Tab-separated table of C-alpha atoms in Angstrom:
chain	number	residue	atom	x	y	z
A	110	UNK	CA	4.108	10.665	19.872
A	111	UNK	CA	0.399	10.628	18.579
A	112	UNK	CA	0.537	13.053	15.388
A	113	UNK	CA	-3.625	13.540	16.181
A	114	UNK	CA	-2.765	14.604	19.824
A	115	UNK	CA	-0.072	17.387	18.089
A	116	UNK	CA	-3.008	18.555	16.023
A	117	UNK	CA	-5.425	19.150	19.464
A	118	UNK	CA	-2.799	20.655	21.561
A	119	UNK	CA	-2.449	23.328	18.674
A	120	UNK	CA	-6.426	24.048	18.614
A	121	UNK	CA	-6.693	23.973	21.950
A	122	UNK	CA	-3.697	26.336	21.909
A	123	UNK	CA	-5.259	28.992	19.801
A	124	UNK	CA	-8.759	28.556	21.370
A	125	UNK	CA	-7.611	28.996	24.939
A	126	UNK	CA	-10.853	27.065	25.144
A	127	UNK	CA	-11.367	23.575	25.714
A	128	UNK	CA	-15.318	22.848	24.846
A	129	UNK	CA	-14.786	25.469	21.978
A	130	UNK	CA	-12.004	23.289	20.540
A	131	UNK	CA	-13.689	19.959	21.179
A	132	UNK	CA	-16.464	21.425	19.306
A	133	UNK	CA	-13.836	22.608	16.251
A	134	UNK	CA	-12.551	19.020	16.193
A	135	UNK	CA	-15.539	16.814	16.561
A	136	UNK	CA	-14.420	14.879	19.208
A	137	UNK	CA	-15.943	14.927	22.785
A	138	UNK	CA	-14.082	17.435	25.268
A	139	UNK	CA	-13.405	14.269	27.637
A	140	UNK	CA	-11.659	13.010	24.793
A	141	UNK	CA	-9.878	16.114	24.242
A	142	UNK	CA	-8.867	16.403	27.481
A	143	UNK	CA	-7.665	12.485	27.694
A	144	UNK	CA	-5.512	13.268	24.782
A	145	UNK	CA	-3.593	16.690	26.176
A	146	UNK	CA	-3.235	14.562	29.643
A	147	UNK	CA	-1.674	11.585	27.873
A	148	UNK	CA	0.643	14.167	26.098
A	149	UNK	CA	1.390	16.051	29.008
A	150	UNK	CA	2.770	12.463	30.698
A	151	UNK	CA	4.873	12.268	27.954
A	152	UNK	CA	6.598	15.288	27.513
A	153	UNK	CA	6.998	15.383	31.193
A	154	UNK	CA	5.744	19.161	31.265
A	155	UNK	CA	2.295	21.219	31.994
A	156	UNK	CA	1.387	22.751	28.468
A	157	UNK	CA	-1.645	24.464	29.989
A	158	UNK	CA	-2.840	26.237	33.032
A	159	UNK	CA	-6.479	27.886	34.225
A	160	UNK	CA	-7.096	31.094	33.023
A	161	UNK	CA	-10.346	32.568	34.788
A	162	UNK	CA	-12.721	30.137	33.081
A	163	UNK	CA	-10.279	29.518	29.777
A	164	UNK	CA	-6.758	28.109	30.219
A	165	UNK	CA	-3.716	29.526	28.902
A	166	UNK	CA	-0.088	28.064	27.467
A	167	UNK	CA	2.460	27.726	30.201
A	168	UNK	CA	6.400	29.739	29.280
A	169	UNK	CA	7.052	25.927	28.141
A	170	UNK	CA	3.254	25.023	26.273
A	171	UNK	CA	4.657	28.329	24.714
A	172	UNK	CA	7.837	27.127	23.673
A	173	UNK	CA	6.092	23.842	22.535
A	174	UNK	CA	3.435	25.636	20.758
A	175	UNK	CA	5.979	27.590	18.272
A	176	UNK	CA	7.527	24.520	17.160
A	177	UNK	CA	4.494	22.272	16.879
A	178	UNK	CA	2.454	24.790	14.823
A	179	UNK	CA	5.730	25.454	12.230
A	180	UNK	CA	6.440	21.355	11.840
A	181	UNK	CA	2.521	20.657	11.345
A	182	UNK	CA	2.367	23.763	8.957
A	183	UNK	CA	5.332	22.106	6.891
A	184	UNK	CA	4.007	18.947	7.129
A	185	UNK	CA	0.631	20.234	5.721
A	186	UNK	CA	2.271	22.210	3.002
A	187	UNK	CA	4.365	19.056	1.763
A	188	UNK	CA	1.172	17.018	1.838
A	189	UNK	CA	-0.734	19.842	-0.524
A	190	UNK	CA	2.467	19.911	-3.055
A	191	UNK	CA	2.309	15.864	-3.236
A	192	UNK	CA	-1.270	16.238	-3.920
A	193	UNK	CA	-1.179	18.573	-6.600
A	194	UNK	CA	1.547	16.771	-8.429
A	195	UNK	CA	-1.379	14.298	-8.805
A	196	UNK	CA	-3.660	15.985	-9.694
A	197	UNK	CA	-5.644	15.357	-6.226
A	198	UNK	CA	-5.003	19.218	-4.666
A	199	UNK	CA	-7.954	20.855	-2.708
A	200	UNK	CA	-8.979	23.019	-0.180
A	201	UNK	CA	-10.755	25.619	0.367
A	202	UNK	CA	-9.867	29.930	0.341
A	203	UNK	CA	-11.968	32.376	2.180
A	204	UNK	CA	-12.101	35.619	0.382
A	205	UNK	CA	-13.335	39.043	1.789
A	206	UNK	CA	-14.114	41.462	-1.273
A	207	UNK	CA	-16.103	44.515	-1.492
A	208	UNK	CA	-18.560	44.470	-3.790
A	209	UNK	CA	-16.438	46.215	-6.762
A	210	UNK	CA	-15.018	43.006	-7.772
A	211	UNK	CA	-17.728	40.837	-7.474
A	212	UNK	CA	-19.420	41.417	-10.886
A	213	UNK	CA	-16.715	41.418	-13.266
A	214	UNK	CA	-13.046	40.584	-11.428
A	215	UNK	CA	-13.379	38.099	-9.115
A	216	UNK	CA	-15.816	35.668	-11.193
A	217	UNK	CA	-12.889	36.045	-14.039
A	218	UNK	CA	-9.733	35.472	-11.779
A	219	UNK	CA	-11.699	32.075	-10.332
A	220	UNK	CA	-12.412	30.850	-13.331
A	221	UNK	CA	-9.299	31.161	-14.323
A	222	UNK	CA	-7.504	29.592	-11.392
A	223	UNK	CA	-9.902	26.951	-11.522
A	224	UNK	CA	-9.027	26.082	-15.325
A	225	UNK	CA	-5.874	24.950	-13.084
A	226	UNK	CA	-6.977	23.426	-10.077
A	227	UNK	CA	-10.291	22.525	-10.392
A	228	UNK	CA	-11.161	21.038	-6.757
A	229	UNK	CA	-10.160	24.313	-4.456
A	230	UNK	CA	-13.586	25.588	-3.662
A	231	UNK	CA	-13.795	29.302	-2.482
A	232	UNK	CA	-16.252	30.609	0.193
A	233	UNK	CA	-16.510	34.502	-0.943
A	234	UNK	CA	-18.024	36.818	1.611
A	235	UNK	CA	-19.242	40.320	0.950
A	236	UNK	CA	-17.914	43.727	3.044
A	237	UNK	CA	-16.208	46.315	3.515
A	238	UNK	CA	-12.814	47.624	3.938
A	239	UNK	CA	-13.339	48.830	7.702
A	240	UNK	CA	-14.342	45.078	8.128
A	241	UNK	CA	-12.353	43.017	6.000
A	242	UNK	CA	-8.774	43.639	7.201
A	243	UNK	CA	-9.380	42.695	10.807
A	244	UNK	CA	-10.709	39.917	9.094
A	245	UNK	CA	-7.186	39.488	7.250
A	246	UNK	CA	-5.471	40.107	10.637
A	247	UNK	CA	-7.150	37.430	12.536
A	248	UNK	CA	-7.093	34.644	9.824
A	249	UNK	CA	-10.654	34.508	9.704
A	250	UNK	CA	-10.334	35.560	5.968
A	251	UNK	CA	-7.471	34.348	4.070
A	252	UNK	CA	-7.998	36.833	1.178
A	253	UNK	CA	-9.354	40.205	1.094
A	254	UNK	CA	-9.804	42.309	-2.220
A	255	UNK	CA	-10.777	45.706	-0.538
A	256	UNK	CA	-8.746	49.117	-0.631
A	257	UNK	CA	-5.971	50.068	1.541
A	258	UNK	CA	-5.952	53.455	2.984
A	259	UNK	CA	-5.415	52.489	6.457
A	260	UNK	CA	-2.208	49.952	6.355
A	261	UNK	CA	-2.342	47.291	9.119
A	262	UNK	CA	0.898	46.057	10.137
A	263	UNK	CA	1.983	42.133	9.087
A	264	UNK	CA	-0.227	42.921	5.845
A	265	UNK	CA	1.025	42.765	2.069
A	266	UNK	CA	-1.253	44.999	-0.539
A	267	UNK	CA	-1.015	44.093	-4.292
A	268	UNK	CA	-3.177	46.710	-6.596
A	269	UNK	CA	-4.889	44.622	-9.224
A	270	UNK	CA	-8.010	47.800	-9.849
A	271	UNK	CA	-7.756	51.436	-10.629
A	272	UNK	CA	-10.713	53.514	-10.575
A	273	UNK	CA	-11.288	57.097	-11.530
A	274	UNK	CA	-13.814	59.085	-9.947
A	275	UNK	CA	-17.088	59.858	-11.564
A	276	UNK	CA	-20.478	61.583	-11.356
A	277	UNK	CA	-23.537	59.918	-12.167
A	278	UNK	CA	-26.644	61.380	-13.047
A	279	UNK	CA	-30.257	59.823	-14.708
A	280	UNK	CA	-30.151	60.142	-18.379
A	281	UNK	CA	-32.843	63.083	-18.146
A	282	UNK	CA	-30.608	65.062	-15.856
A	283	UNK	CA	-29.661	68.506	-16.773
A	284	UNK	CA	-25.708	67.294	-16.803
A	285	UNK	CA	-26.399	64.468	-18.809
A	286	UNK	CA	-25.006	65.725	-22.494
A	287	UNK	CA	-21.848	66.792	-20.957
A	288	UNK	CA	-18.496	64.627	-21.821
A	289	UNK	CA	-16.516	65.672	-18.534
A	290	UNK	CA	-17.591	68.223	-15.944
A	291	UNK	CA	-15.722	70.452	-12.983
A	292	UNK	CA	-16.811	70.113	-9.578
A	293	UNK	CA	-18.500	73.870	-10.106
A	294	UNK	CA	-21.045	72.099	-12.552
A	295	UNK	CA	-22.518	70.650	-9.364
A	296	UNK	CA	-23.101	73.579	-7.353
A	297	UNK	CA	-26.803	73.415	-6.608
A	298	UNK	CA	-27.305	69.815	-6.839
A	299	UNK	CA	-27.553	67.767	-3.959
A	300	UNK	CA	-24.737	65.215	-3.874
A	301	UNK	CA	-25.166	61.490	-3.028
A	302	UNK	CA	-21.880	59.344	-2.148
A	303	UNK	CA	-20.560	56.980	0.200
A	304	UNK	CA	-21.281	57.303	3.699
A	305	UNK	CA	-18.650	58.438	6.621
A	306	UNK	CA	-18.570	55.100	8.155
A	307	UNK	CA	-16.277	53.851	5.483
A	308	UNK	CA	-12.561	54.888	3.855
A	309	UNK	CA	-13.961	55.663	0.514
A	310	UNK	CA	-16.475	58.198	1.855
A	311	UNK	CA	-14.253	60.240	3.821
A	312	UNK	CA	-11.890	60.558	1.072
A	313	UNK	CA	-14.470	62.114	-0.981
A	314	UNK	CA	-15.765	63.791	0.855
A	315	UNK	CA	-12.024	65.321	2.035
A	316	UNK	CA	-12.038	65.555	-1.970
A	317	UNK	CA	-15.171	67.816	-1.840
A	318	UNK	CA	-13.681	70.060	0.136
A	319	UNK	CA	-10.069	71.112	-1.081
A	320	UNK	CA	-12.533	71.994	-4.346
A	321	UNK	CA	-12.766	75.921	-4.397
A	322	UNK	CA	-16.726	75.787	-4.639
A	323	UNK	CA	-19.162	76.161	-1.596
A	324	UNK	CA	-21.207	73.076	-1.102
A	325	UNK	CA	-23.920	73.870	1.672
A	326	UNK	CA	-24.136	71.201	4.049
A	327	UNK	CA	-27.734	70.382	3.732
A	328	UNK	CA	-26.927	69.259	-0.219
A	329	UNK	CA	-24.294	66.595	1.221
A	330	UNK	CA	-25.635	63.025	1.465
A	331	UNK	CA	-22.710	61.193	2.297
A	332	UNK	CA	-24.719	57.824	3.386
A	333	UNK	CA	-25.054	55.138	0.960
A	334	UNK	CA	-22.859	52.072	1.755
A	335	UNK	CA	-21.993	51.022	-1.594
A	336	UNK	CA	-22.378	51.806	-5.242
A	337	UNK	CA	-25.394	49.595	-5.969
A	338	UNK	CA	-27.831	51.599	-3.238
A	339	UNK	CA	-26.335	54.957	-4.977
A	340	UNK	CA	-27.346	54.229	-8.591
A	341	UNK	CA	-30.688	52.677	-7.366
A	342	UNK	CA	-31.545	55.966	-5.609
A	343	UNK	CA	-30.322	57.520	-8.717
A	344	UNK	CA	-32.592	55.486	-11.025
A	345	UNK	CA	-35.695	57.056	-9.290
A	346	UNK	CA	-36.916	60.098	-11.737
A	347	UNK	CA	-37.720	62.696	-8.296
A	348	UNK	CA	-33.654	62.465	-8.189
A	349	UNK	CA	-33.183	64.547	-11.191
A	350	UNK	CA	-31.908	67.334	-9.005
A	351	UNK	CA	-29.456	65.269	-7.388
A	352	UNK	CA	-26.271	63.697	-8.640
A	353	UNK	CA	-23.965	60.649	-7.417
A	354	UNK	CA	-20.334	60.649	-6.389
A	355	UNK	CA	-18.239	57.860	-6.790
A	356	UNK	CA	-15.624	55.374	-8.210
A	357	UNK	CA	-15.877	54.245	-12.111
A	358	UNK	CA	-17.000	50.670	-11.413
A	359	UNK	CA	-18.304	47.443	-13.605
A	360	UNK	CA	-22.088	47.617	-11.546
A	361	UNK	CA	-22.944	50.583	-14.348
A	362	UNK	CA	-23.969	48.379	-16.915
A	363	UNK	CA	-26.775	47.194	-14.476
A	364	UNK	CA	-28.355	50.705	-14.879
A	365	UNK	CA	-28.589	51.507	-18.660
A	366	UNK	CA	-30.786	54.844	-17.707
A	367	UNK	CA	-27.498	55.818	-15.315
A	368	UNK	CA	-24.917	58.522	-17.623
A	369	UNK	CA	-21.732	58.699	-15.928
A	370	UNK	CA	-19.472	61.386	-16.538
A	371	UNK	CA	-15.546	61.780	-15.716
A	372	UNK	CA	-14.038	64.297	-13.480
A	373	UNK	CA	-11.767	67.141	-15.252
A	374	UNK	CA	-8.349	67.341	-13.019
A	375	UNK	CA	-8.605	64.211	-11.195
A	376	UNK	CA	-6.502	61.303	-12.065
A	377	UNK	CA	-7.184	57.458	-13.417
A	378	UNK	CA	-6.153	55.958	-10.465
A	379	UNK	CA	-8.403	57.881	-7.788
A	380	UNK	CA	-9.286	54.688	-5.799
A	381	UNK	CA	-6.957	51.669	-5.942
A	382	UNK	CA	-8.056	48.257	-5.516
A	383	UNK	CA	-5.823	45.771	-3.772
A	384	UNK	CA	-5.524	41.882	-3.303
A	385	UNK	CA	-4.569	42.391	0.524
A	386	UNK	CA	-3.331	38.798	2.753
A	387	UNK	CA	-1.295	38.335	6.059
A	388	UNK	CA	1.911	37.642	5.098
A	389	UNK	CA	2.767	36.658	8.684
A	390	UNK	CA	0.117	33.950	9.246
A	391	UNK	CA	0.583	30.151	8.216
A	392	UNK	CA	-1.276	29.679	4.547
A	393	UNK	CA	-2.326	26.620	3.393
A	394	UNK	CA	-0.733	25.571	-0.396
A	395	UNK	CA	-3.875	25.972	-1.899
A	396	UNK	CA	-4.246	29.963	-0.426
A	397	UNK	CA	-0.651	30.579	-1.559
A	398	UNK	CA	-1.044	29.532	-5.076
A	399	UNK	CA	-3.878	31.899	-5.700
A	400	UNK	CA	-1.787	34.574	-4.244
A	401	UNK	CA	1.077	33.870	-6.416
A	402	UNK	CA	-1.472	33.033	-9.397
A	403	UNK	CA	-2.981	36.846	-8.828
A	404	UNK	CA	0.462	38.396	-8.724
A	405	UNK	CA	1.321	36.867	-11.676
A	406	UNK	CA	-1.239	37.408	-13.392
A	407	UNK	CA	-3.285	40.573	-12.456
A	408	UNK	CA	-0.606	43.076	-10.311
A	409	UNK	CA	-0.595	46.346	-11.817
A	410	UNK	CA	1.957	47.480	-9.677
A	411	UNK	CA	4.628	46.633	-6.908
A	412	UNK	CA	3.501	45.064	-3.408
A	413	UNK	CA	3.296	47.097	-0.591
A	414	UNK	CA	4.883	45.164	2.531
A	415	UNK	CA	4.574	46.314	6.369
């Protein structure tokens, strides 16, 4: 049995899409087709069937499918382990990370995995939470560093950030001298923070209002989709009668005229940062070391599993 013809059969499997997966493997979709024929003959079964305009597994290209897929993933993995005990591993990870990490954590835990293995390159791609973990739950990333309000089943959390929540305010502003402040001190202000589209903004803004202080509507300007927009708005001198909302994070130091000030009564760990990955999809070596190497290495706390 042609080990190549295993490896089509399982794209074409998970495509449901024959010039789609011809395209994924570089070969021509007569050739694709020549090769699921051939190991149709073989096996003396169908494996697929039309579908509309796609084609789907048959109850036995089912069957087939759930052993292929776990012998080529073993196979796979057992190639990656020889390779590393030469000094040959590679690969590639695809990480999905809100911009928190991107300035200070992430460049530091790469670095450091790559002091190990040098030749696994890592595609990083910038979002957010509401769009990372259906990235995590379709394998499109194979990493996420994001927050996790909103579990997703088959996913595994591991917090490697805390963050405490923090108002920020232009060095001229009126609430600039102050060590700490109360959520009364910004009564009057108008109050810039995440928007409503996202996790993060709708738990302050929840956080807003269990606060015993009346915050008029119009004030509320819960629409900037990460921290970086905030402090720029912030920077501008016509904002001195506003003030920002948000997590305690690393992009600060890119603002030296920002002044940010902690919350009395709230704790350290406001807003948790986790290294989330599907724990039910395949991994390649390479993706499971850097798992491992971050809960070894950077966990601050147990692993949530659903």
């Amino acid at each position: 049995m042609n080990l190549m013809h295993l490896r089509y059969f399982c794209k074409l499997a998970e495509t449901q899409h024959y010039t789609l997966a011809a395209s994924e493997l570089y070969i021509s979709q007569p050739g694709l087709s020549g090769a699921i024929s051939s190991l149709e003959q073989e096996l003396g079964i169908r494996l697929f069937e039309k579908k509309g305009r796609n084609i789907q597994l048959t109850k036995y290209g089912k069957e087939f499918y759930s052993y292929v897929h776990e012998a080529l993933n073993i196979l796979d993995t057992g190639v990656s382990i020889a390779y590393e005990h030469s000094g040959k591993l590679n690969g590639s990870i695809d990480i999905g990370s809100i911009t928190t990490v991107h300035s200070d954590f992430l460049p530091t835990v790469i670095s450091q995995f790559h002091a190990k293995y040098p030749k696994i390159q890592f595609n990083i791609f910038q979002g957010q939470t509401e769009n990372i973990l259906p990235c995590l739950e379709n394998s499109t990333y194979d990493v996420g560093f994001c927050t996790y309000n909103k579990p997703y089943q088959d996913m595994s959390a591991v917090p490697i950030l805390y963050q405490e929540v923090v108002v920020v305010v232009h060095k001229e502003h009126p609430l600039a001298a102050k060590d700490s402040l109360n959520f009364s001190d910004l009564a009057g202000y108008n109050i810039l923070s995440y928007s409503l589209s996202q996790q993060i903004g709708q738990q302050f803004y929840h956080l807003l209002q269990e606060q015993d202080v009346d915050f008029p509507p119009e004030q509320l300007h819960f629409e900037y989709h990460n921290e970086l927009y905030l402090c720029g708005m912030l920077m501008q001198n016509c904002f001195t009668d506003s003030v920002g909302l948000m997590a305690n994070v690393p992009h600060m130091i890119e603002f030296p005229d920002l002044i940010t000030i902690p919350v009395n009564g709230l704790p350290k760990d406001f807003r948790t940062v986790y290294m989330v990955y599907n724990h039910r999809t395949f991994n390649t070596h390479a993706v499971n070391l850097f798992i491992d190497f971050i809960k070894e290495n950077h966990s601050l706390g147990p692993e949530i599993n659903l």
